[in-house]
Short mmCIF file of N, CA and C in Angstrom, two decimals:
data_model
loop_
_atom_site.label_atom_id
_atom_site.label_comp_id
_atom_site.label_asym_id
_atom_site.label_seq_id
_atom_site.Cartn_x
_atom_site.Cartn_y
_atom_site.Cartn_z
N UNK A 1 84.93 98.66 103.67
CA UNK A 1 84.27 97.40 103.37
C UNK A 1 82.80 97.66 103.08
N UNK A 2 82.28 97.04 102.06
CA UNK A 2 80.88 97.19 101.71
C UNK A 2 80.23 95.82 101.79
N UNK A 3 79.10 95.75 102.47
CA UNK A 3 78.35 94.52 102.55
C UNK A 3 77.06 94.71 101.78
N UNK A 4 76.73 93.75 100.97
CA UNK A 4 75.52 93.85 100.16
C UNK A 4 74.43 92.99 100.80
N UNK A 5 73.29 93.58 101.03
CA UNK A 5 72.12 92.85 101.49
C UNK A 5 71.20 92.67 100.30
N UNK A 6 70.74 91.47 100.08
CA UNK A 6 69.78 91.33 98.99
C UNK A 6 68.37 91.35 99.56
N UNK A 7 67.39 91.42 98.67
CA UNK A 7 66.02 91.59 99.11
C UNK A 7 65.42 90.31 99.68
N UNK A 8 66.10 89.18 99.52
CA UNK A 8 65.52 87.93 99.98
C UNK A 8 66.16 87.42 101.26
N UNK A 9 67.48 87.39 101.31
CA UNK A 9 68.14 86.73 102.42
C UNK A 9 68.49 87.62 103.58
N UNK A 10 68.69 88.89 103.37
CA UNK A 10 69.10 89.75 104.46
C UNK A 10 70.49 89.41 104.94
N UNK A 11 70.75 89.70 106.20
CA UNK A 11 72.06 89.48 106.76
C UNK A 11 71.90 88.73 108.08
N UNK A 12 72.69 87.70 108.26
CA UNK A 12 72.64 86.97 109.50
C UNK A 12 73.37 87.75 110.59
N UNK A 13 73.16 87.37 111.83
CA UNK A 13 73.84 88.02 112.95
C UNK A 13 75.35 87.88 112.80
N UNK A 14 75.80 86.71 112.39
CA UNK A 14 77.23 86.46 112.20
C UNK A 14 77.81 87.38 111.13
N UNK A 15 77.08 87.53 110.01
CA UNK A 15 77.55 88.43 108.95
C UNK A 15 77.61 89.88 109.44
N UNK A 16 76.61 90.29 110.22
CA UNK A 16 76.60 91.64 110.76
C UNK A 16 77.81 91.88 111.66
N UNK A 17 78.11 90.93 112.52
CA UNK A 17 79.25 91.08 113.41
C UNK A 17 80.57 91.07 112.66
N UNK A 18 80.65 90.28 111.59
CA UNK A 18 81.88 90.23 110.79
C UNK A 18 82.14 91.53 110.04
N UNK A 19 81.09 92.27 109.68
CA UNK A 19 81.28 93.49 108.90
C UNK A 19 81.86 94.61 109.73
N UNK A 20 81.56 94.65 111.00
CA UNK A 20 82.09 95.70 111.86
C UNK A 20 81.30 96.99 111.71
N UNK A 21 81.58 97.92 112.60
CA UNK A 21 80.82 99.17 112.63
C UNK A 21 81.21 100.12 111.51
N UNK A 22 82.41 99.97 110.95
CA UNK A 22 82.89 100.94 109.96
C UNK A 22 82.46 100.61 108.54
N UNK A 23 81.75 99.54 108.33
CA UNK A 23 81.41 99.17 106.96
C UNK A 23 80.12 99.84 106.51
N UNK A 24 80.03 100.02 105.22
CA UNK A 24 78.81 100.55 104.62
C UNK A 24 77.96 99.37 104.20
N UNK A 25 76.69 99.39 104.54
CA UNK A 25 75.80 98.31 104.17
C UNK A 25 74.96 98.77 102.98
N UNK A 26 75.10 98.07 101.88
CA UNK A 26 74.32 98.37 100.68
C UNK A 26 73.20 97.36 100.58
N UNK A 27 72.00 97.83 100.33
CA UNK A 27 70.87 96.95 100.12
C UNK A 27 70.47 97.04 98.66
N UNK A 28 70.32 95.89 98.03
CA UNK A 28 69.87 95.84 96.65
C UNK A 28 68.40 95.44 96.69
N UNK A 29 67.54 96.37 96.30
CA UNK A 29 66.10 96.10 96.32
C UNK A 29 65.47 96.62 95.05
N UNK A 30 64.64 95.83 94.44
CA UNK A 30 63.93 96.28 93.23
C UNK A 30 64.87 96.82 92.18
N UNK A 31 64.80 98.12 91.95
CA UNK A 31 65.64 98.76 90.94
C UNK A 31 66.66 99.71 91.55
N UNK A 32 66.98 99.51 92.83
CA UNK A 32 67.87 100.47 93.49
C UNK A 32 68.93 99.80 94.34
N UNK A 33 70.01 100.55 94.56
CA UNK A 33 71.03 100.20 95.53
C UNK A 33 70.93 101.29 96.59
N UNK A 34 70.73 100.89 97.85
CA UNK A 34 70.50 101.84 98.93
C UNK A 34 71.52 101.62 100.04
N UNK A 35 72.01 102.71 100.60
CA UNK A 35 72.93 102.66 101.74
C UNK A 35 72.26 103.41 102.89
N UNK A 36 71.47 102.70 103.72
CA UNK A 36 70.70 103.40 104.75
C UNK A 36 71.55 104.06 105.83
N UNK A 37 72.69 103.48 106.18
CA UNK A 37 73.49 104.08 107.25
C UNK A 37 74.21 105.35 106.81
N UNK A 38 74.36 105.57 105.50
CA UNK A 38 74.98 106.80 105.00
C UNK A 38 73.97 107.66 104.24
N UNK A 39 72.71 107.24 104.24
CA UNK A 39 71.59 108.00 103.68
C UNK A 39 71.77 108.39 102.22
N UNK A 40 71.98 107.41 101.37
CA UNK A 40 71.98 107.67 99.93
C UNK A 40 71.42 106.45 99.22
N UNK A 41 70.99 106.67 98.01
CA UNK A 41 70.48 105.60 97.18
C UNK A 41 70.80 105.87 95.73
N UNK A 42 70.79 104.83 94.93
CA UNK A 42 71.10 104.94 93.52
C UNK A 42 70.12 104.07 92.75
N UNK A 43 69.33 104.69 91.90
CA UNK A 43 68.35 103.94 91.14
C UNK A 43 68.95 103.47 89.82
N UNK A 44 68.73 102.22 89.52
CA UNK A 44 69.20 101.64 88.26
C UNK A 44 68.14 101.85 87.19
N UNK A 45 68.57 102.32 86.02
CA UNK A 45 67.63 102.50 84.93
C UNK A 45 67.83 101.47 83.83
N UNK A 46 69.08 101.12 83.53
CA UNK A 46 69.36 100.15 82.47
C UNK A 46 70.07 98.91 83.01
N UNK A 47 71.00 99.11 83.90
CA UNK A 47 71.74 97.99 84.47
C UNK A 47 70.99 97.40 85.66
N UNK A 48 71.31 96.17 86.01
CA UNK A 48 70.71 95.54 87.18
C UNK A 48 71.27 96.21 88.44
N UNK A 49 70.46 96.32 89.49
CA UNK A 49 70.96 96.89 90.74
C UNK A 49 72.18 96.13 91.28
N UNK A 50 72.18 94.80 91.14
CA UNK A 50 73.34 94.01 91.56
C UNK A 50 74.59 94.40 90.78
N UNK A 51 74.41 94.71 89.51
CA UNK A 51 75.53 95.15 88.68
C UNK A 51 76.09 96.46 89.20
N UNK A 52 75.20 97.40 89.53
CA UNK A 52 75.65 98.68 90.06
C UNK A 52 76.37 98.51 91.40
N UNK A 53 75.84 97.63 92.25
CA UNK A 53 76.49 97.39 93.54
C UNK A 53 77.89 96.82 93.35
N UNK A 54 78.05 95.93 92.38
CA UNK A 54 79.37 95.36 92.09
C UNK A 54 80.28 96.42 91.49
N UNK A 55 79.74 97.28 90.65
CA UNK A 55 80.54 98.37 90.08
C UNK A 55 81.04 99.32 91.17
N UNK A 56 80.23 99.56 92.19
CA UNK A 56 80.65 100.41 93.30
C UNK A 56 81.83 99.77 94.02
N UNK A 57 81.73 98.49 94.29
CA UNK A 57 82.82 97.76 94.94
C UNK A 57 84.07 97.77 94.07
N UNK A 58 83.87 97.55 92.78
CA UNK A 58 84.98 97.55 91.83
C UNK A 58 85.64 98.92 91.76
N UNK A 59 84.83 99.97 91.78
CA UNK A 59 85.37 101.34 91.73
C UNK A 59 86.26 101.62 92.93
N UNK A 60 85.83 101.17 94.09
CA UNK A 60 86.64 101.37 95.30
C UNK A 60 87.92 100.55 95.23
N UNK A 61 87.86 99.39 94.61
CA UNK A 61 89.08 98.57 94.47
C UNK A 61 90.05 99.15 93.46
N UNK A 62 89.53 99.78 92.40
CA UNK A 62 90.41 100.38 91.39
C UNK A 62 91.03 101.67 91.91
N UNK A 63 90.22 102.52 92.54
CA UNK A 63 90.69 103.79 93.09
C UNK A 63 90.37 103.82 94.58
N UNK A 64 91.17 103.15 95.39
CA UNK A 64 90.87 103.05 96.83
C UNK A 64 91.25 104.30 97.61
N UNK A 65 90.26 104.89 98.24
CA UNK A 65 90.47 106.05 99.11
C UNK A 65 89.58 105.85 100.33
N UNK A 66 90.16 105.50 101.45
CA UNK A 66 89.37 105.25 102.65
C UNK A 66 88.60 106.49 103.10
N UNK A 67 89.13 107.66 102.82
CA UNK A 67 88.50 108.90 103.28
C UNK A 67 87.36 109.36 102.37
N UNK A 68 87.15 108.71 101.24
CA UNK A 68 86.07 109.07 100.31
C UNK A 68 84.85 108.20 100.60
N UNK A 69 83.73 108.86 100.84
CA UNK A 69 82.49 108.14 101.17
C UNK A 69 81.99 107.32 99.99
N UNK A 70 81.25 106.29 100.31
CA UNK A 70 80.71 105.37 99.31
C UNK A 70 79.81 106.08 98.30
N UNK A 71 79.11 107.12 98.72
CA UNK A 71 78.18 107.82 97.82
C UNK A 71 78.90 108.44 96.62
N UNK A 72 80.15 108.81 96.78
CA UNK A 72 80.89 109.38 95.67
C UNK A 72 81.25 108.31 94.64
N UNK A 73 81.53 107.11 95.11
CA UNK A 73 81.77 106.00 94.19
C UNK A 73 80.46 105.64 93.47
N UNK A 74 79.35 105.69 94.19
CA UNK A 74 78.04 105.41 93.58
C UNK A 74 77.73 106.44 92.50
N UNK A 75 77.99 107.70 92.79
CA UNK A 75 77.76 108.75 91.79
C UNK A 75 78.66 108.55 90.57
N UNK A 76 79.88 108.07 90.81
CA UNK A 76 80.82 107.85 89.71
C UNK A 76 80.37 106.72 88.80
N UNK A 77 79.82 105.65 89.35
CA UNK A 77 79.41 104.52 88.49
C UNK A 77 78.03 104.72 87.88
N UNK A 78 77.29 105.71 88.33
CA UNK A 78 75.98 106.00 87.75
C UNK A 78 76.10 106.30 86.25
N UNK A 79 77.24 106.84 85.85
CA UNK A 79 77.47 107.11 84.44
C UNK A 79 77.44 105.85 83.59
N UNK A 80 77.85 104.73 84.15
CA UNK A 80 77.79 103.47 83.41
C UNK A 80 76.34 103.09 83.13
N UNK A 81 75.47 103.34 84.11
CA UNK A 81 74.04 103.05 83.93
C UNK A 81 73.45 103.97 82.87
N UNK A 82 73.84 105.24 82.89
CA UNK A 82 73.36 106.20 81.90
C UNK A 82 73.80 105.81 80.49
N UNK A 83 75.07 105.42 80.35
CA UNK A 83 75.57 104.99 79.03
C UNK A 83 74.88 103.72 78.57
N UNK A 84 74.62 102.81 79.51
CA UNK A 84 73.96 101.55 79.17
C UNK A 84 72.52 101.79 78.69
N UNK A 85 71.88 102.82 79.22
CA UNK A 85 70.51 103.14 78.80
C UNK A 85 70.49 103.64 77.35
N UNK A 86 71.58 104.23 76.90
CA UNK A 86 71.65 104.78 75.54
C UNK A 86 72.23 103.81 74.54
N UNK A 87 72.98 102.82 74.99
CA UNK A 87 73.73 101.95 74.09
C UNK A 87 73.66 100.50 74.55
N UNK A 88 72.97 99.68 73.80
CA UNK A 88 72.81 98.26 74.15
C UNK A 88 74.15 97.52 74.18
N UNK A 89 75.08 97.91 73.31
CA UNK A 89 76.40 97.26 73.31
C UNK A 89 77.14 97.55 74.60
N UNK A 90 77.03 98.79 75.09
CA UNK A 90 77.68 99.14 76.35
C UNK A 90 77.02 98.38 77.51
N UNK A 91 75.71 98.29 77.47
CA UNK A 91 74.99 97.55 78.50
C UNK A 91 75.46 96.10 78.54
N UNK A 92 75.57 95.48 77.39
CA UNK A 92 76.04 94.09 77.32
C UNK A 92 77.48 93.97 77.81
N UNK A 93 78.32 94.93 77.45
CA UNK A 93 79.71 94.93 77.89
C UNK A 93 79.79 94.95 79.42
N UNK A 94 79.02 95.80 80.05
CA UNK A 94 79.05 95.94 81.51
C UNK A 94 78.44 94.71 82.19
N UNK A 95 77.27 94.31 81.75
CA UNK A 95 76.60 93.15 82.37
C UNK A 95 77.45 91.87 82.20
N UNK A 96 78.01 91.67 81.01
CA UNK A 96 78.85 90.49 80.78
C UNK A 96 80.15 90.57 81.57
N UNK A 97 80.70 91.78 81.70
CA UNK A 97 81.92 91.96 82.48
C UNK A 97 81.71 91.66 83.95
N UNK A 98 80.59 92.09 84.49
CA UNK A 98 80.27 91.81 85.90
C UNK A 98 80.01 90.32 86.09
N UNK A 99 79.34 89.69 85.14
CA UNK A 99 79.11 88.25 85.22
C UNK A 99 80.45 87.50 85.21
N UNK A 100 81.39 87.96 84.39
CA UNK A 100 82.72 87.35 84.36
C UNK A 100 83.44 87.55 85.69
N UNK A 101 83.36 88.75 86.26
CA UNK A 101 83.97 89.01 87.57
C UNK A 101 83.41 88.05 88.62
N UNK A 102 82.09 87.92 88.64
CA UNK A 102 81.45 87.04 89.61
C UNK A 102 81.86 85.59 89.42
N UNK A 103 81.97 85.14 88.17
CA UNK A 103 82.36 83.74 87.93
C UNK A 103 83.82 83.51 88.33
N UNK A 104 84.68 84.48 88.12
CA UNK A 104 86.09 84.34 88.53
C UNK A 104 86.22 84.32 90.05
N UNK A 105 85.31 84.99 90.73
CA UNK A 105 85.38 85.09 92.19
C UNK A 105 84.87 83.84 92.90
N UNK A 106 84.05 83.06 92.22
CA UNK A 106 83.54 81.85 92.85
C UNK A 106 82.13 82.01 93.37
N UNK A 107 81.79 81.17 94.33
CA UNK A 107 80.41 81.04 94.81
C UNK A 107 79.79 82.35 95.31
N UNK A 108 80.49 83.13 96.07
CA UNK A 108 79.92 84.36 96.62
C UNK A 108 79.94 85.54 95.68
N UNK A 109 80.56 85.37 94.52
CA UNK A 109 80.68 86.47 93.58
C UNK A 109 81.74 87.47 94.01
N UNK A 110 81.96 88.46 93.20
CA UNK A 110 82.99 89.47 93.44
C UNK A 110 82.77 90.21 94.75
N UNK A 111 81.53 90.62 95.00
CA UNK A 111 81.24 91.35 96.23
C UNK A 111 81.40 90.48 97.46
N UNK A 112 81.30 89.18 97.29
CA UNK A 112 81.41 88.26 98.41
C UNK A 112 82.83 87.99 98.87
N UNK A 113 83.81 88.38 98.05
CA UNK A 113 85.19 88.19 98.46
C UNK A 113 85.53 89.17 99.57
N UNK A 114 85.93 88.66 100.70
CA UNK A 114 86.19 89.52 101.86
C UNK A 114 87.50 90.27 101.82
N UNK A 115 88.47 89.74 101.10
CA UNK A 115 89.78 90.37 101.09
C UNK A 115 89.97 91.20 99.84
N UNK A 116 90.37 92.44 100.04
CA UNK A 116 90.62 93.34 98.92
C UNK A 116 91.69 92.76 97.99
N UNK A 117 92.72 92.10 98.55
CA UNK A 117 93.78 91.51 97.73
C UNK A 117 93.24 90.48 96.75
N UNK A 118 92.23 89.71 97.18
CA UNK A 118 91.62 88.71 96.28
C UNK A 118 90.89 89.40 95.13
N UNK A 119 90.18 90.47 95.44
CA UNK A 119 89.46 91.19 94.39
C UNK A 119 90.43 91.88 93.44
N UNK A 120 91.49 92.46 93.97
CA UNK A 120 92.48 93.14 93.14
C UNK A 120 93.18 92.14 92.22
N UNK A 121 93.43 90.93 92.70
CA UNK A 121 94.04 89.90 91.86
C UNK A 121 93.15 89.59 90.65
N UNK A 122 91.86 89.54 90.87
CA UNK A 122 90.92 89.30 89.76
C UNK A 122 90.96 90.48 88.80
N UNK A 123 90.99 91.69 89.35
CA UNK A 123 91.03 92.88 88.48
C UNK A 123 92.32 92.92 87.66
N UNK A 124 93.42 92.49 88.24
CA UNK A 124 94.68 92.45 87.48
C UNK A 124 94.59 91.45 86.32
N UNK A 125 93.85 90.37 86.53
CA UNK A 125 93.68 89.37 85.46
C UNK A 125 92.88 89.93 84.28
N UNK A 126 91.99 90.88 84.55
CA UNK A 126 91.12 91.38 83.48
C UNK A 126 91.47 92.80 83.05
N UNK A 127 92.58 93.35 83.53
CA UNK A 127 92.86 94.76 83.29
C UNK A 127 93.05 95.14 81.83
N UNK A 128 93.29 94.19 80.96
CA UNK A 128 93.45 94.51 79.54
C UNK A 128 92.15 94.33 78.75
N UNK A 129 91.09 93.90 79.41
CA UNK A 129 89.82 93.66 78.72
C UNK A 129 89.10 94.97 78.43
N UNK A 130 88.29 95.00 77.38
CA UNK A 130 87.51 96.21 77.08
C UNK A 130 86.58 96.61 78.24
N UNK A 131 86.05 95.63 78.95
CA UNK A 131 85.18 95.92 80.10
C UNK A 131 85.94 96.72 81.16
N UNK A 132 87.08 96.22 81.58
CA UNK A 132 87.85 96.89 82.62
C UNK A 132 88.28 98.28 82.16
N UNK A 133 88.76 98.37 80.94
CA UNK A 133 89.22 99.66 80.42
C UNK A 133 88.08 100.68 80.33
N UNK A 134 86.88 100.23 79.97
CA UNK A 134 85.73 101.13 79.91
C UNK A 134 85.37 101.65 81.28
N UNK A 135 85.35 100.76 82.27
CA UNK A 135 85.00 101.17 83.63
C UNK A 135 86.10 102.07 84.22
N UNK A 136 87.35 101.65 84.12
CA UNK A 136 88.46 102.42 84.68
C UNK A 136 88.57 103.79 84.02
N UNK A 137 88.45 103.82 82.71
CA UNK A 137 88.56 105.08 81.98
C UNK A 137 87.48 106.07 82.35
N UNK A 138 86.27 105.60 82.57
CA UNK A 138 85.19 106.48 82.97
C UNK A 138 85.36 106.92 84.42
N UNK A 139 85.81 106.02 85.28
CA UNK A 139 85.96 106.33 86.70
C UNK A 139 86.97 107.43 86.96
N UNK A 140 88.06 107.43 86.22
CA UNK A 140 89.10 108.42 86.48
C UNK A 140 88.55 109.84 86.31
N UNK A 141 87.56 109.99 85.46
CA UNK A 141 86.94 111.29 85.27
C UNK A 141 85.74 111.46 86.21
N UNK A 142 84.85 110.49 86.23
CA UNK A 142 83.61 110.65 86.98
C UNK A 142 83.82 110.66 88.49
N UNK A 143 84.86 110.04 88.99
CA UNK A 143 85.13 110.09 90.43
C UNK A 143 85.82 111.39 90.81
N UNK A 144 86.89 111.70 90.12
CA UNK A 144 87.71 112.85 90.51
C UNK A 144 87.17 114.20 90.04
N UNK A 145 86.15 114.23 89.21
CA UNK A 145 85.53 115.50 88.80
C UNK A 145 84.42 115.94 89.74
N UNK A 146 84.23 115.25 90.84
CA UNK A 146 83.22 115.64 91.81
C UNK A 146 83.82 116.68 92.75
N UNK A 147 83.35 117.91 92.64
CA UNK A 147 83.93 119.02 93.40
C UNK A 147 83.88 118.79 94.91
N UNK A 148 82.91 118.02 95.37
CA UNK A 148 82.76 117.80 96.81
C UNK A 148 83.94 117.02 97.40
N UNK A 149 84.66 116.24 96.58
CA UNK A 149 85.78 115.48 97.13
C UNK A 149 87.13 116.16 96.93
N UNK A 150 87.16 117.23 96.20
CA UNK A 150 88.43 117.92 95.96
C UNK A 150 89.14 118.32 97.26
N UNK A 151 88.43 118.87 98.25
CA UNK A 151 89.13 119.24 99.48
C UNK A 151 89.79 118.05 100.19
N UNK A 152 89.25 116.87 100.03
CA UNK A 152 89.84 115.67 100.64
C UNK A 152 91.26 115.46 100.13
N UNK A 153 91.47 115.78 98.85
CA UNK A 153 92.78 115.60 98.23
C UNK A 153 93.63 116.87 98.24
N UNK A 154 93.11 117.96 98.80
CA UNK A 154 93.85 119.20 98.84
C UNK A 154 93.85 119.98 97.54
N UNK A 155 92.94 119.63 96.64
CA UNK A 155 92.85 120.33 95.35
C UNK A 155 91.89 121.49 95.49
N UNK A 156 92.29 122.67 95.10
CA UNK A 156 91.47 123.86 95.24
C UNK A 156 90.63 124.16 94.01
N UNK A 157 90.78 123.38 92.98
CA UNK A 157 90.00 123.60 91.77
C UNK A 157 90.79 124.35 90.72
N UNK A 158 90.10 124.67 89.64
CA UNK A 158 90.77 125.37 88.55
C UNK A 158 91.19 126.76 89.02
N UNK A 159 92.18 127.30 88.39
CA UNK A 159 92.77 128.55 88.83
C UNK A 159 92.56 129.70 87.84
N UNK A 160 92.19 129.40 86.63
CA UNK A 160 92.10 130.41 85.58
C UNK A 160 91.18 131.57 85.98
N UNK A 161 90.01 131.24 86.50
CA UNK A 161 89.05 132.29 86.85
C UNK A 161 89.52 133.15 88.02
N UNK A 162 90.56 132.71 88.71
CA UNK A 162 91.09 133.45 89.86
C UNK A 162 92.44 134.08 89.56
N UNK A 163 92.81 134.13 88.31
CA UNK A 163 94.06 134.78 87.93
C UNK A 163 95.21 133.84 87.63
N UNK A 164 94.99 132.56 87.71
CA UNK A 164 96.03 131.59 87.41
C UNK A 164 96.86 131.22 88.63
N UNK A 165 97.77 130.28 88.44
CA UNK A 165 98.58 129.78 89.54
C UNK A 165 99.82 130.64 89.82
N UNK A 166 100.25 131.45 88.86
CA UNK A 166 101.47 132.22 89.03
C UNK A 166 101.39 133.10 90.27
N UNK A 167 100.25 133.77 90.47
CA UNK A 167 100.09 134.66 91.63
C UNK A 167 99.39 133.99 92.80
N UNK A 168 99.12 132.69 92.70
CA UNK A 168 98.36 132.01 93.75
C UNK A 168 99.07 130.75 94.24
N UNK A 169 100.34 130.83 94.55
CA UNK A 169 101.02 129.70 95.16
C UNK A 169 101.84 128.85 94.25
N UNK A 170 102.09 129.31 93.03
CA UNK A 170 102.90 128.54 92.08
C UNK A 170 104.27 128.18 92.65
N UNK A 171 104.87 129.11 93.39
CA UNK A 171 106.22 128.87 93.90
C UNK A 171 106.24 128.57 95.41
N UNK A 172 105.15 128.08 95.95
CA UNK A 172 105.09 127.75 97.37
C UNK A 172 105.55 126.32 97.65
N UNK A 173 106.54 125.86 96.96
CA UNK A 173 107.03 124.49 97.14
C UNK A 173 107.95 124.46 98.36
N UNK A 174 107.54 123.72 99.36
CA UNK A 174 108.35 123.66 100.58
C UNK A 174 109.22 122.41 100.63
N UNK A 175 108.99 121.48 99.74
CA UNK A 175 109.73 120.21 99.81
C UNK A 175 110.94 120.20 98.91
N UNK A 176 111.18 121.24 98.12
CA UNK A 176 112.28 121.27 97.17
C UNK A 176 113.51 121.94 97.75
#
């Protein structure tokens, strides 16, 4: 669960208690999204910080892995900000897509929806849109190409430089 703190309202005691100890708290301030309890931050260059925070939440909803830290999702969506800095059409696609997500979610916006099922239902409604396809298509590469998370999934990396898979466990199938 990710809770977003904005620079004006902060978080009430009730909101803090509802989030629980296991949640990551993201603060949106100025041009950055910051996660103080996990010690990382992400600076926005082209997209709004709120947009990046929503993209992080969306990334976790599209590719949910409880064992993957929030910083890896943040690193994965940073590519959207980089592309938006180079291409105004891409920037508009992402900003308009996030605005649409927030309007579909209601008063609290997409990040304000407490139940993952509610957010996933919205994502299913937009899964054929160019916005969703652009984000999902980039995420599948930008999330899973981070070498630091490969051990979480049991992936040892490419094998070519080590002689290939034939001599390194190709036939170690124990479930067959």
